GROMACS .gro file of C-alpha atoms in nm:
model
   94
    1UNK     CA    1  -0.002  -0.007   0.009
    2UNK     CA    2   0.148   0.331  -0.084
    3UNK     CA    3   0.071   0.665  -0.217
    4UNK     CA    4   0.136   0.769  -0.550
    5UNK     CA    5   0.257   1.119  -0.667
    6UNK     CA    6   0.050   1.303  -0.920
    7UNK     CA    7   0.210   1.642  -0.949
    8UNK     CA    8   0.226   1.991  -0.830
    9UNK     CA    9  -0.023   2.261  -0.802
   10UNK     CA   10   0.065   2.619  -0.664
   11UNK     CA   11  -0.183   2.720  -0.404
   12UNK     CA   12  -0.260   3.046  -0.189
   13UNK     CA   13  -0.177   2.945   0.165
   14UNK     CA   14  -0.492   3.109   0.390
   15UNK     CA   15  -0.447   3.244   0.738
   16UNK     CA   16  -0.735   3.103   0.967
   17UNK     CA   17  -1.042   3.322   0.980
   18UNK     CA   18  -1.247   3.371   1.318
   19UNK     CA   19  -1.535   3.188   1.072
   20UNK     CA   20  -1.294   2.856   1.076
   21UNK     CA   21  -1.281   2.817   1.440
   22UNK     CA   22  -0.929   2.658   1.418
   23UNK     CA   23  -0.685   2.621   1.720
   24UNK     CA   24  -0.449   2.909   1.767
   25UNK     CA   25  -0.167   2.694   1.647
   26UNK     CA   26  -0.293   2.662   1.287
   27UNK     CA   27  -0.094   2.917   1.121
   28UNK     CA   28  -0.206   2.842   0.772
   29UNK     CA   29  -0.471   2.645   0.569
   30UNK     CA   30  -0.297   2.442   0.300
   31UNK     CA   31  -0.594   2.320   0.118
   32UNK     CA   32  -0.625   2.122  -0.218
   33UNK     CA   33  -0.949   2.256  -0.265
   34UNK     CA   34  -1.016   2.599  -0.421
   35UNK     CA   35  -1.300   2.681  -0.227
   36UNK     CA   36  -1.014   2.809   0.064
   37UNK     CA   37  -0.690   2.821  -0.116
   38UNK     CA   38  -0.700   2.936  -0.448
   39UNK     CA   39  -0.509   2.810  -0.769
   40UNK     CA   40  -0.385   3.042  -1.027
   41UNK     CA   41  -0.647   3.235  -1.229
   42UNK     CA   42  -0.762   2.983  -1.510
   43UNK     CA   43  -0.537   2.697  -1.439
   44UNK     CA   44  -0.780   2.463  -1.530
   45UNK     CA   45  -0.915   2.618  -1.839
   46UNK     CA   46  -0.567   2.629  -1.992
   47UNK     CA   47  -0.607   2.242  -2.009
   48UNK     CA   48  -0.218   2.215  -1.950
   49UNK     CA   49  -0.263   2.007  -1.635
   50UNK     CA   50  -0.251   1.620  -1.628
   51UNK     CA   51  -0.517   1.403  -1.572
   52UNK     CA   52  -0.512   1.417  -1.178
   53UNK     CA   53  -0.575   1.805  -1.259
   54UNK     CA   54  -0.192   1.861  -1.138
   55UNK     CA   55   0.132   1.957  -1.338
   56UNK     CA   56   0.402   1.747  -1.428
   57UNK     CA   57   0.679   1.955  -1.326
   58UNK     CA   58   0.732   2.258  -1.062
   59UNK     CA   59   0.834   2.488  -1.365
   60UNK     CA   60   0.522   2.392  -1.541
   61UNK     CA   61   0.316   2.476  -1.233
   62UNK     CA   62   0.477   2.801  -1.176
   63UNK     CA   63   0.401   2.910  -1.556
   64UNK     CA   64   0.038   2.968  -1.461
   65UNK     CA   65   0.109   3.208  -1.174
   66UNK     CA   66   0.083   3.585  -1.253
   67UNK     CA   67   0.441   3.734  -1.165
   68UNK     CA   68   0.290   4.049  -0.967
   69UNK     CA   69   0.108   3.760  -0.713
   70UNK     CA   70   0.378   3.519  -0.722
   71UNK     CA   71   0.480   3.580  -0.346
   72UNK     CA   72   0.138   3.478  -0.232
   73UNK     CA   73   0.179   3.114  -0.332
   74UNK     CA   74   0.339   2.801  -0.264
   75UNK     CA   75   0.399   2.514  -0.441
   76UNK     CA   76   0.219   2.192  -0.336
   77UNK     CA   77   0.317   1.852  -0.457
   78UNK     CA   78   0.022   1.611  -0.440
   79UNK     CA   79  -0.021   1.247  -0.392
   80UNK     CA   80  -0.306   1.022  -0.384
   81UNK     CA   81  -0.356   0.678  -0.204
   82UNK     CA   82  -0.300   0.407  -0.450
   83UNK     CA   83  -0.692   0.280  -0.439
   84UNK     CA   84  -1.011   0.447  -0.513
   85UNK     CA   85  -1.334   0.377  -0.312
   86UNK     CA   86  -1.601   0.263  -0.578
   87UNK     CA   87  -1.975   0.145  -0.546
   88UNK     CA   88  -1.830  -0.227  -0.572
   89UNK     CA   89  -1.501  -0.190  -0.329
   90UNK     CA   90  -1.186  -0.082  -0.364
   91UNK     CA   91  -1.028  -0.015  -0.709
   92UNK     CA   92  -0.678   0.035  -0.815
   93UNK     CA   93  -0.582   0.399  -0.939
   94UNK     CA   94  -0.437   0.373  -1.302
   0.00000   0.00000   0.00000
């Protein structure tokens, strides 16, 4: 059993807000979801990502980030579990 590396994605790291009700020790939220941590503008529409929605190289991922906002982003390396839970049981991720 193992994780599978799927690629890179730059994300805006969000400082916790009062609405999040997180412990004081939480300094930032590193979310894969776009509802909390934004990805670069129009990254999906450019259709340069791989089948997992990530990028194969760090350089390819950074190329989407506007230079004037680059300091707001951090590069995430994404991994997924090697199996997916389907209706009929666990299936390997291909």
